Every structure is written in structure tokens, then in C-alpha cells.
CSV table of C-alpha atoms in Angstrom, one decimal:
chain,number,residue,atom,x,y,z
A,1,UNK,CA,-0.4,-0.4,0.0
A,2,UNK,CA,2.7,2.3,1.0
A,3,UNK,CA,4.8,1.7,-2.8
A,4,UNK,CA,1.3,2.3,-3.8
A,5,UNK,CA,0.8,5.7,-2.5
A,6,UNK,CA,3.7,7.2,-3.7
A,7,UNK,CA,2.7,5.8,-7.3
A,8,UNK,CA,-0.2,7.7,-6.8
A,9,UNK,CA,1.3,11.0,-5.1
A,10,UNK,CA,3.6,11.3,-8.1
A,11,UNK,CA,1.5,10.8,-10.8
A,12,UNK,CA,-1.1,13.2,-9.8
A,13,UNK,CA,0.6,15.9,-8.5
A,14,UNK,CA,3.6,15.5,-11.8
A,15,UNK,CA,1.8,14.0,-14.3
A,16,UNK,CA,4.3,15.7,-16.5
A,17,UNK,CA,7.7,14.3,-15.0
A,18,UNK,CA,9.4,11.8,-17.0
A,19,UNK,CA,8.7,9.2,-14.3
A,20,UNK,CA,5.6,9.7,-13.9
A,21,UNK,CA,4.8,9.4,-17.7
A,22,UNK,CA,7.0,5.9,-18.1
A,23,UNK,CA,4.4,5.0,-15.7
A,24,UNK,CA,1.8,5.4,-17.1
A,25,UNK,CA,2.4,4.9,-20.3
A,26,UNK,CA,3.5,0.6,-19.1
A,27,UNK,CA,0.2,0.5,-16.9
A,28,UNK,CA,-1.6,1.8,-19.8
A,29,UNK,CA,-0.5,-0.9,-22.4
A,30,UNK,CA,-1.0,-2.6,-19.9
A,31,UNK,CA,-4.5,-3.1,-19.4
A,32,UNK,CA,-5.1,-2.6,-23.3
A,33,UNK,CA,-2.1,-5.2,-23.9
A,34,UNK,CA,-4.3,-7.2,-21.7
A,35,UNK,CA,-7.8,-6.5,-22.8
A,36,UNK,CA,-7.3,-7.5,-26.8
A,37,UNK,CA,-5.1,-11.3,-25.6
A,38,UNK,CA,-8.3,-12.4,-22.5
A,39,UNK,CA,-11.6,-10.6,-23.1
A,40,UNK,CA,-14.6,-11.7,-26.6
A,41,UNK,CA,-15.0,-7.7,-26.9
A,42,UNK,CA,-11.5,-6.9,-27.8
A,43,UNK,CA,-9.9,-9.0,-28.8
A,44,UNK,CA,-10.7,-8.5,-32.7
A,45,UNK,CA,-8.4,-5.6,-32.4
A,46,UNK,CA,-5.0,-6.9,-32.1
A,47,UNK,CA,-3.8,-4.2,-34.6
A,48,UNK,CA,-4.7,-1.2,-32.4
A,49,UNK,CA,-2.0,0.9,-31.6
A,50,UNK,CA,-3.3,3.2,-29.4
A,51,UNK,CA,-6.4,4.0,-27.1
A,52,UNK,CA,-8.1,6.1,-29.2
A,53,UNK,CA,-8.2,2.3,-31.6
A,54,UNK,CA,-9.6,1.6,-29.3
A,55,UNK,CA,-14.4,1.9,-29.2
A,56,UNK,CA,-16.1,4.7,-26.4
A,57,UNK,CA,-18.1,2.7,-24.2
A,58,UNK,CA,-21.4,3.3,-22.5
A,59,UNK,CA,-22.9,1.4,-19.8
A,60,UNK,CA,-25.2,-0.2,-21.4
A,61,UNK,CA,-23.1,-0.9,-24.2
A,62,UNK,CA,-21.1,-3.1,-21.1
A,63,UNK,CA,-24.6,-4.8,-20.1
A,64,UNK,CA,-25.8,-6.3,-23.3
A,65,UNK,CA,-22.5,-7.3,-23.8
A,66,UNK,CA,-20.8,-8.8,-19.9
A,67,UNK,CA,-19.4,-12.1,-20.2
A,68,UNK,CA,-17.8,-10.8,-23.7
A,69,UNK,CA,-15.7,-7.4,-21.3
A,70,UNK,CA,-14.8,-11.1,-18.6
A,71,UNK,CA,-11.6,-11.4,-18.8
A,72,UNK,CA,-10.9,-15.3,-18.7
A,73,UNK,CA,-7.6,-15.3,-17.5
A,74,UNK,CA,-9.6,-13.4,-14.0
A,75,UNK,CA,-12.9,-15.2,-14.0
A,76,UNK,CA,-12.4,-18.2,-11.4
A,77,UNK,CA,-10.3,-15.5,-9.8
A,78,UNK,CA,-11.7,-14.3,-5.8
A,79,UNK,CA,-13.3,-11.4,-7.6
A,80,UNK,CA,-15.1,-8.1,-6.0
A,81,UNK,CA,-18.3,-7.3,-6.8
A,82,UNK,CA,-19.7,-3.6,-7.1
A,83,UNK,CA,-23.1,-1.9,-8.7
A,84,UNK,CA,-24.5,1.2,-9.1
A,85,UNK,CA,-27.9,2.3,-7.6
A,86,UNK,CA,-29.4,3.1,-11.1
A,87,UNK,CA,-29.2,6.5,-10.3
A,88,UNK,CA,-30.1,6.8,-14.4
A,89,UNK,CA,-32.6,4.4,-14.2
A,90,UNK,CA,-29.9,2.0,-15.6
A,91,UNK,CA,-29.0,-0.9,-12.7
A,92,UNK,CA,-25.0,-1.6,-12.9
A,93,UNK,CA,-22.4,-3.6,-11.8
A,94,UNK,CA,-18.6,-5.4,-12.8
A,95,UNK,CA,-15.5,-7.4,-11.3
A,96,UNK,CA,-12.6,-5.7,-9.8
A,97,UNK,CA,-9.6,-8.0,-9.3
A,98,UNK,CA,-8.0,-7.2,-5.9
A,99,UNK,CA,-5.0,-5.8,-7.4
A,100,UNK,CA,-8.0,-3.2,-8.8
A,101,UNK,CA,-9.2,-3.2,-4.9
A,102,UNK,CA,-6.3,-2.4,-3.5
A,103,UNK,CA,-5.4,0.2,-5.4
A,104,UNK,CA,-8.9,2.1,-4.9
A,105,UNK,CA,-8.1,1.7,-1.5
A,106,UNK,CA,-4.4,3.8,-2.0
A,107,UNK,CA,-6.4,6.3,-4.0
A,108,UNK,CA,-9.1,6.9,-1.4
A,109,UNK,CA,-6.3,7.3,1.5
A,110,UNK,CA,-4.5,9.9,-0.7
A,111,UNK,CA,-7.6,11.8,-1.3
A,112,UNK,CA,-8.8,12.2,2.1
A,113,UNK,CA,-5.5,13.2,2.6
A,114,UNK,CA,-5.3,16.2,0.4
A,115,UNK,CA,-8.4,17.0,2.5
A,116,UNK,CA,-7.0,17.2,5.1
A,117,UNK,CA,-7.9,14.2,7.0
A,118,UNK,CA,-5.6,11.7,7.9
A,119,UNK,CA,-5.8,7.0,8.1
A,120,UNK,CA,-7.1,7.0,12.0
A,121,UNK,CA,-9.0,10.2,11.9
A,122,UNK,CA,-12.4,10.3,12.0
A,123,UNK,CA,-14.5,9.9,10.0
A,124,UNK,CA,-18.4,11.0,9.3
A,125,UNK,CA,-19.4,9.1,6.1
A,126,UNK,CA,-23.5,10.3,5.9
A,127,UNK,CA,-25.2,8.4,3.2
A,128,UNK,CA,-28.4,6.2,3.1
A,129,UNK,CA,-27.1,3.0,4.4
A,130,UNK,CA,-28.8,-0.1,4.5
A,131,UNK,CA,-28.1,-3.9,4.6
A,132,UNK,CA,-26.1,-3.8,1.4
A,133,UNK,CA,-23.3,-1.0,2.0
A,134,UNK,CA,-23.7,-0.7,5.8
A,135,UNK,CA,-21.1,-1.5,8.0
A,136,UNK,CA,-20.8,-4.2,10.5
A,137,UNK,CA,-19.7,-2.5,14.8
A,138,UNK,CA,-16.3,-3.5,14.4
A,139,UNK,CA,-15.7,-2.6,10.8
A,140,UNK,CA,-16.7,1.0,12.1
A,141,UNK,CA,-14.7,1.1,15.3
A,142,UNK,CA,-11.1,-0.2,14.0
A,143,UNK,CA,-11.9,3.1,10.7
A,144,UNK,CA,-12.9,5.3,13.5
A,145,UNK,CA,-15.8,5.8,11.2
A,146,UNK,CA,-19.8,6.3,12.0
A,147,UNK,CA,-22.4,6.0,9.2
A,148,UNK,CA,-25.5,9.1,9.2
A,149,UNK,CA,-28.4,7.7,7.8
A,150,UNK,CA,-29.4,10.7,5.2
A,151,UNK,CA,-32.6,8.8,4.7
A,152,UNK,CA,-35.1,11.6,5.9
A,153,UNK,CA,-32.9,14.5,6.8
A,154,UNK,CA,-35.7,16.4,8.6
A,155,UNK,CA,-34.9,19.4,10.3
A,156,UNK,CA,-35.1,17.6,14.3
A,157,UNK,CA,-32.6,14.7,12.0
A,158,UNK,CA,-30.0,17.2,11.1
A,159,UNK,CA,-29.8,18.4,14.7
A,160,UNK,CA,-29.3,14.8,15.9
A,161,UNK,CA,-26.3,15.1,13.3
A,162,UNK,CA,-25.4,18.3,15.1
A,163,UNK,CA,-25.3,17.6,18.4
A,164,UNK,CA,-22.9,14.6,17.4
A,165,UNK,CA,-20.6,17.1,16.1
A,166,UNK,CA,-20.5,19.3,18.8
A,167,UNK,CA,-20.7,15.7,21.4
A,168,UNK,CA,-17.4,14.3,19.8
A,169,UNK,CA,-14.5,15.7,21.4
A,170,UNK,CA,-11.6,14.1,18.8
A,171,UNK,CA,-9.4,16.9,17.2
A,172,UNK,CA,-10.1,15.6,14.3
A,173,UNK,CA,-12.7,15.0,12.1
A,174,UNK,CA,-14.1,14.5,8.5
A,175,UNK,CA,-17.2,14.7,6.3
A,176,UNK,CA,-18.3,12.3,3.5
A,177,UNK,CA,-21.2,12.7,2.2
A,178,UNK,CA,-24.2,13.5,-0.1
A,179,UNK,CA,-23.9,17.3,-2.2
A,180,UNK,CA,-27.2,17.1,-1.5
A,181,UNK,CA,-27.4,16.1,2.6
A,182,UNK,CA,-24.8,19.3,2.5
A,183,UNK,CA,-27.3,21.4,1.5
A,184,UNK,CA,-30.3,20.8,3.6
A,185,UNK,CA,-27.9,20.9,6.2
A,186,UNK,CA,-26.7,24.3,5.5
A,187,UNK,CA,-29.9,25.4,5.2
A,188,UNK,CA,-30.9,24.5,8.7
A,189,UNK,CA,-27.6,25.7,10.3
A,190,UNK,CA,-28.2,29.5,7.7
A,191,UNK,CA,-32.0,29.3,9.2
A,192,UNK,CA,-31.1,28.6,12.7
A,193,UNK,CA,-27.8,31.1,13.0
A,194,UNK,CA,-26.0,28.3,14.4
A,195,UNK,CA,-22.1,28.8,13.8
A,196,UNK,CA,-19.7,25.5,14.6
A,197,UNK,CA,-16.7,27.1,14.9
A,198,UNK,CA,-14.1,25.2,17.1
A,199,UNK,CA,-14.9,21.1,15.9
A,200,UNK,CA,-12.0,20.2,14.5
A,201,UNK,CA,-13.3,19.3,11.5
A,202,UNK,CA,-10.8,20.0,9.1
A,203,UNK,CA,-13.1,19.5,5.2
A,204,UNK,CA,-16.5,18.3,4.7
A,205,UNK,CA,-16.1,16.4,1.1
A,206,UNK,CA,-19.3,16.0,-1.3
A,207,UNK,CA,-20.4,13.0,-3.2
A,208,UNK,CA,-22.4,11.2,-5.3
A,209,UNK,CA,-24.0,15.1,-6.3
A,210,UNK,CA,-23.4,17.7,-7.7
A,211,UNK,CA,-22.4,20.3,-5.0
A,212,UNK,CA,-23.6,24.2,-5.5
A,213,UNK,CA,-21.8,27.5,-4.9
A,214,UNK,CA,-24.5,28.2,-1.9
A,215,UNK,CA,-24.1,24.8,-0.5
A,216,UNK,CA,-20.2,25.2,-0.5
A,217,UNK,CA,-19.8,28.8,0.8
A,218,UNK,CA,-23.1,28.4,3.3
A,219,UNK,CA,-22.1,24.9,4.9
A,220,UNK,CA,-18.1,26.1,5.2
A,221,UNK,CA,-18.5,29.2,6.6
A,222,UNK,CA,-21.3,28.1,9.5
A,223,UNK,CA,-19.2,24.4,10.3
A,224,UNK,CA,-15.4,27.1,9.6
A,225,UNK,CA,-13.4,24.4,7.2
A,226,UNK,CA,-13.9,24.0,3.8
A,227,UNK,CA,-16.1,21.9,1.5
A,228,UNK,CA,-15.1,20.1,-0.9
A,229,UNK,CA,-16.6,17.8,-4.1
A,230,UNK,CA,-15.6,14.6,-4.9
A,231,UNK,CA,-16.2,13.2,-8.4
A,232,UNK,CA,-16.0,9.6,-8.7
A,233,UNK,CA,-17.9,5.9,-9.3
A,234,UNK,CA,-18.7,3.0,-7.8
A,235,UNK,CA,-17.4,0.8,-10.8
A,236,UNK,CA,-14.7,2.7,-11.5
A,237,UNK,CA,-13.0,4.3,-7.9
A,238,UNK,CA,-11.7,8.0,-7.9
A,239,UNK,CA,-11.3,9.9,-10.5
A,240,UNK,CA,-11.3,14.0,-9.5
A,241,UNK,CA,-11.6,15.6,-6.2
A,242,UNK,CA,-11.2,19.5,-5.8
A,243,UNK,CA,-8.1,19.8,-2.1
A,244,UNK,CA,-7.5,22.5,0.0
A,245,UNK,CA,-5.0,23.0,-2.4
A,246,UNK,CA,-7.0,23.2,-5.1
A,247,UNK,CA,-10.6,24.1,-3.5
A,248,UNK,CA,-12.7,25.1,-6.5
A,249,UNK,CA,-11.1,23.1,-9.3
A,250,UNK,CA,-10.8,19.4,-9.7
A,251,UNK,CA,-7.6,16.8,-9.8
A,252,UNK,CA,-8.0,13.8,-11.6
A,253,UNK,CA,-6.5,10.7,-10.7
A,254,UNK,CA,-4.0,10.6,-14.1
A,255,UNK,CA,-2.3,8.0,-11.7
A,256,UNK,CA,-4.2,5.6,-11.7
A,257,UNK,CA,-6.7,6.1,-14.6
A,258,UNK,CA,-6.6,8.0,-18.7
A,259,UNK,CA,-9.3,10.5,-18.5
A,260,UNK,CA,-10.5,11.8,-22.2
A,261,UNK,CA,-13.0,15.5,-22.3
A,262,UNK,CA,-14.9,14.4,-25.2
A,263,UNK,CA,-17.1,16.2,-28.2
A,264,UNK,CA,-20.8,16.1,-27.0
A,265,UNK,CA,-21.4,14.8,-30.4
A,266,UNK,CA,-18.7,13.0,-31.6
A,267,UNK,CA,-15.1,11.5,-29.9
A,268,UNK,CA,-13.3,13.8,-30.8
A,269,UNK,CA,-11.3,15.8,-28.1
A,270,UNK,CA,-12.2,19.1,-27.1
A,271,UNK,CA,-10.0,22.2,-26.3
A,272,UNK,CA,-9.7,24.1,-22.9
A,273,UNK,CA,-12.8,26.1,-21.8
A,274,UNK,CA,-15.2,23.5,-23.6
A,275,UNK,CA,-17.6,20.8,-22.1
A,276,UNK,CA,-17.6,17.7,-23.1
A,277,UNK,CA,-18.3,14.2,-22.2
A,278,UNK,CA,-15.9,12.3,-19.2
A,279,UNK,CA,-13.9,9.7,-20.7
A,280,UNK,CA,-12.5,7.1,-18.8
A,281,UNK,CA,-10.5,4.6,-19.2
A,282,UNK,CA,-9.5,2.0,-15.8
A,283,UNK,CA,-5.0,1.2,-15.9
A,284,UNK,CA,-6.2,-1.4,-13.0
A,285,UNK,CA,-8.7,-3.7,-13.1
A,286,UNK,CA,-7.7,-6.7,-15.2
A,287,UNK,CA,-10.9,-8.6,-14.6
A,288,UNK,CA,-13.6,-5.8,-16.1
A,289,UNK,CA,-10.9,-4.6,-18.6
A,290,UNK,CA,-12.6,-0.9,-18.0
A,291,UNK,CA,-12.0,1.2,-21.3
A,292,UNK,CA,-12.9,4.2,-23.0
A,293,UNK,CA,-15.8,4.0,-20.5
A,294,UNK,CA,-17.9,7.3,-21.1
A,295,UNK,CA,-19.3,8.2,-17.2
A,296,UNK,CA,-22.8,9.8,-18.8
A,297,UNK,CA,-21.4,13.2,-17.0
A,298,UNK,CA,-20.7,16.9,-18.5
A,299,UNK,CA,-17.6,18.6,-17.2
A,300,UNK,CA,-15.6,21.5,-18.4
A,301,UNK,CA,-11.6,20.9,-19.3
A,302,UNK,CA,-9.5,23.2,-17.9
A,303,UNK,CA,-5.5,22.9,-17.9
A,304,UNK,CA,-3.5,24.1,-15.1
A,305,UNK,CA,-0.7,26.9,-14.3
A,306,UNK,CA,1.5,23.9,-14.1
A,307,UNK,CA,0.6,22.4,-17.9
A,308,UNK,CA,-1.8,20.0,-16.0
A,309,UNK,CA,-5.3,18.7,-17.4
A,310,UNK,CA,-8.1,19.4,-15.3
A,311,UNK,CA,-11.9,20.2,-14.9
A,312,UNK,CA,-13.0,23.3,-13.9
A,313,UNK,CA,-16.4,22.7,-13.7
A,314,UNK,CA,-18.2,19.2,-13.8
A,315,UNK,CA,-21.8,19.7,-14.8
A,316,UNK,CA,-23.0,16.1,-13.9
A,317,UNK,CA,-24.9,13.6,-16.4
A,318,UNK,CA,-25.2,14.0,-20.2
A,319,UNK,CA,-29.4,13.8,-20.3
A,320,UNK,CA,-29.4,15.8,-17.0
A,321,UNK,CA,-28.3,18.8,-19.0
A,322,UNK,CA,-30.2,22.2,-20.0
A,323,UNK,CA,-30.1,23.9,-22.4
A,324,UNK,CA,-31.6,27.5,-23.5
A,325,UNK,CA,-34.6,28.1,-26.3
A,326,UNK,CA,-32.7,28.6,-28.7
A,327,UNK,CA,-30.6,24.8,-28.2
A,328,UNK,CA,-27.6,26.6,-26.2
A,329,UNK,CA,-26.3,24.9,-23.3
A,330,UNK,CA,-27.2,25.9,-20.7
A,331,UNK,CA,-24.5,25.4,-16.7
A,332,UNK,CA,-25.9,24.1,-13.8
A,333,UNK,CA,-24.3,27.1,-12.1
A,334,UNK,CA,-26.5,29.2,-13.4
A,335,UNK,CA,-29.7,27.5,-12.9
A,336,UNK,CA,-28.5,27.0,-8.9
A,337,UNK,CA,-28.3,30.1,-8.6
A,338,UNK,CA,-32.2,31.4,-9.1
A,339,UNK,CA,-33.3,29.9,-6.1
A,340,UNK,CA,-30.5,31.3,-3.7
A,341,UNK,CA,-32.6,34.5,-3.0
A,342,UNK,CA,-36.0,31.6,-1.3
A,343,UNK,CA,-33.8,29.5,0.0
A,344,UNK,CA,-35.7,30.0,2.9
A,345,UNK,CA,-38.5,30.0,1.9
A,346,UNK,CA,-38.5,26.8,0.4
A,347,UNK,CA,-37.7,23.4,1.7
A,348,UNK,CA,-36.8,21.7,-1.9
A,349,UNK,CA,-37.0,22.2,-5.6
A,350,UNK,CA,-36.3,21.0,-8.6
A,351,UNK,CA,-35.5,22.3,-12.6
A,352,UNK,CA,-37.0,20.3,-15.1
A,353,UNK,CA,-36.9,20.8,-18.9
A,354,UNK,CA,-40.0,19.2,-19.9
A,355,UNK,CA,-39.5,20.0,-24.3
A,356,UNK,CA,-37.8,22.2,-26.6
A,357,UNK,CA,-39.0,25.8,-24.5
A,358,UNK,CA,-41.2,24.7,-22.0
A,359,UNK,CA,-39.6,24.3,-18.4
A,360,UNK,CA,-40.9,22.9,-15.4
A,361,UNK,CA,-40.1,24.6,-11.6
A,362,UNK,CA,-41.6,22.5,-8.9
A,363,UNK,CA,-41.3,23.5,-5.7
A,364,UNK,CA,-42.1,22.0,-2.1
A,365,UNK,CA,-42.2,25.7,0.0
A,366,UNK,CA,-41.5,26.3,3.6
A,367,UNK,CA,-45.1,27.8,4.3
A,368,UNK,CA,-48.6,28.0,2.3
A,369,UNK,CA,-47.6,31.0,0.0
A,370,UNK,CA,-45.0,31.9,-2.9
A,371,UNK,CA,-45.3,35.5,-3.8
A,372,UNK,CA,-42.2,35.5,-6.3
A,373,UNK,CA,-43.9,33.4,-8.8
A,374,UNK,CA,-43.7,36.2,-11.4
A,375,UNK,CA,-39.9,36.9,-10.2
A,376,UNK,CA,-38.7,33.7,-10.3
A,377,UNK,CA,-40.5,33.0,-14.0
A,378,UNK,CA,-38.8,36.4,-15.7
A,379,UNK,CA,-35.9,35.9,-13.7
A,380,UNK,CA,-35.1,32.2,-15.5
A,381,UNK,CA,-35.9,33.6,-18.7
A,382,UNK,CA,-33.5,36.3,-18.6
A,383,UNK,CA,-30.9,33.1,-19.0
A,384,UNK,CA,-33.4,30.8,-21.3
A,385,UNK,CA,-35.1,33.1,-23.5
A,386,UNK,CA,-37.9,35.5,-23.5
A,387,UNK,CA,-39.7,32.3,-25.5
A,388,UNK,CA,-39.8,30.0,-23.0
A,389,UNK,CA,-42.4,28.5,-21.4
A,390,UNK,CA,-41.8,28.1,-17.7
A,391,UNK,CA,-44.2,26.5,-15.1
A,392,UNK,CA,-44.1,26.8,-11.7
A,393,UNK,CA,-46.0,23.7,-10.2
A,394,UNK,CA,-46.9,23.2,-6.1
A,395,UNK,CA,-45.9,20.0,-4.8
A,396,UNK,CA,-45.6,18.5,-1.2
A,397,UNK,CA,-42.4,16.0,-2.0
A,398,UNK,CA,-40.1,15.6,-4.1
A,399,UNK,CA,-39.0,12.2,-3.4
A,400,UNK,CA,-35.2,11.3,-3.8
A,401,UNK,CA,-34.2,7.6,-5.7
A,402,UNK,CA,-33.2,4.9,-3.9
A,403,UNK,CA,-30.1,5.7,-3.6
A,404,UNK,CA,-30.5,8.6,-1.5
A,405,UNK,CA,-29.8,11.1,-4.3
A,406,UNK,CA,-31.7,14.0,-5.3
A,407,UNK,CA,-32.4,15.2,-8.8
A,408,UNK,CA,-32.0,18.8,-8.6
A,409,UNK,CA,-32.0,19.6,-12.3
A,410,UNK,CA,-33.7,17.0,-15.5
A,411,UNK,CA,-33.7,17.1,-18.9
A,412,UNK,CA,-36.8,15.1,-20.4
A,413,UNK,CA,-36.5,16.3,-23.3
A,414,UNK,CA,-32.8,14.9,-24.1
A,415,UNK,CA,-32.2,17.4,-26.8
A,416,UNK,CA,-29.0,15.0,-28.4
């Protein structure tokens, strides 16, 4: 594990160094050759010269050809089954070999360290905990972890969480949880004017969902900590994360993945400053080689001062990208800003594109009335077009997905 950590540190912090480039090339060449030699899906690519000769694959491609993606060399090994919740409507699982799991652990330790966490510190994990993912008491104790269930984040439930933080005497604590649960906690703390200055929270790392600027700044202010976003998936691992040194841009895990940002409509790479699809090649999963995997998410490509590729923004799933009435992509950041002035009046909200020019806003109110309907509609039209048809719908509840994730932005029109 120590050797793995050294490799991750080298590959992430000095990806353009000679040693890092040679190591990555070694791992990339190894996984490509292994895929061709031991899987039915890739064996016809024996004349491929580079990764660009491999096809971009999607979740459905792997599902429809599941056995063909399995390596004959590892099929009888003691592999690990990993699965996603199916938040896109497509439940999904695959297998990982032991070495891949070890690399994932090294990645997790490294990126936790970049948020001020060290192995042994208290870790608060905010998730929907059920039998399939819940840790036993002994494992939680050994990891010094607190599993806090966020299935129903009412004010009373949030008050219980705040009391836990206050009562905990450990000097260093780190939070890891769904961004939507952080938003509810931020609203609660702001509404009740609660500031917790001396709890020793090194950072609050948000995963699984888009972390909006309101939550990042508000929760950070009330907990006196830095709120960071992690981009990862169950089927792959940690692909990129904001860190204490890079709190607003995503540092890519160049050590463990070959990451491409490709055009929304073809497989050509985008230029810095442009949005594209996140396509990932896993350098370590030999049980089921995943090469040029389209995660379904959208990001803006960036280049840092050292000339290293990074992600300026991550916009969430392609199926939930929103377009204005003229067909231009609108950043989710713009959508979230429409609701900041009304947070004190809202329990929940959801923005849905129902058609080319049709938009629906669902509001779950704190009180019975909302006196700013016309202002909200005009504000939305200012960015989506004067010919946009905006409808406000009042609801009693906007239920989460089975995973506990909450989709604030949806596209039922799904422009290609």
C-alpha cells in the first residue's frame, strides 16, 4: 500500500514528469494488451496502435456484452462485485480484481489526505445506509467511522447530527456525504443562525451529486471548514477531486486513470474551456477491463499553471444537461443561482426541461404561499429566452431516488 501511495502521489502531483509518464504508459500498455488477449469484446483489436483505436463504450454496452468484457484469465479468481444504484434508470454492476481494490484504497487514502484527513481520524459518512452497504460495528470502530443515515433529513434529524458533532471530543474530523444532505444541513444552520467554529472539522467532502456554490460557501462558513467536491463512481473509483490546495477546480487522478474529455456529439477531444463527455480508462481493473468508458457526465476541460489537465466544472449527467430556448447549453450553476434568494422559503425545488422551450419548476414550500412566482419566472427567462414557457408546480414532496440522491436538475426533453 505504501508503494501504491507513492505512485498515486507521483502521478497526481507530477503527471508531466518523466517517471510519471513512463509509469502511466506502462500501465496503459498493460491494460490494453491484457484486454485484447483475454476478453472476447476486445480481441478483434489486435492491430490497435493506441487507445484512440479502441471504441468508446457506455454502461449499456457493458451490460449487453457482460461476459465478453470479463477476462478469461481472472474469471475464476476471487473478484469483488461492485454495483451502482441505478440513478440513471440503469442498475449496473461489474467485477474488480484484488489489485484494483488495493489501488482504489490507495486512491482514497491519498485524496482524503488532500482534504486534511489522515488514517485514524474520525470520519463521518453521510449516506443512505442499508444492509447491502452498512458496515458492522467492529469495522466502523476499527475505521473510526460514524455512519449517519440521511434517508429523511428533517430538521429534527439534522439537529441530531449537529449534536453528534458537538459531543464528539476527537480533535480531527472529516465528513464524506451526499451533496444534497450538505445542502439541507447548510440551510438548517443558516436558518437557525448556528456557527460551529471549534469542532476540528478538517473538511467536508461531497460525493455522488453536484455540489452547488451555495452549499459550498454556506456550509463551509457555518462549520468553519472547506467544503470540497469529489467525482467518483462505484464501478470505477475516484476520478477527480477538489483539494485544500485546489478548492475550486478538480484535480484529476492521472495516476490510476486515463481521462479524456470528448465532444458531446462525437469522439473528438474538446479544447480547454469547452464542455465535453468524461471518458475514463481504468488502468487497474484486470478482471473486467474498462477502456474508454463514457461515464455519462459532462465537464469543462481546464489546464492548470503547470500545463496539467484538470476539470474546471463538472455539470452532472448528460441526460440532465439543460438547454435554453435556442438550443444552447446552460450551466447548472446558472440554474442553481435562480433559487438562492428563496432558500428560506423552500424545503425543496427541482428544475425540469420538459420540451424544447418548456420548463417546469417544482417547489416544496416552507409555508403555504410563494409571493415571488412572477419574479422567478422572469429571472429564468432572462437566461433561457424570452420565448421560454416556464411553469411553476407546487408539491408536498420531491422524493429522492432509491439511492438517496436527489436530482435538482432534470431533462425530460433530452436533446442529443
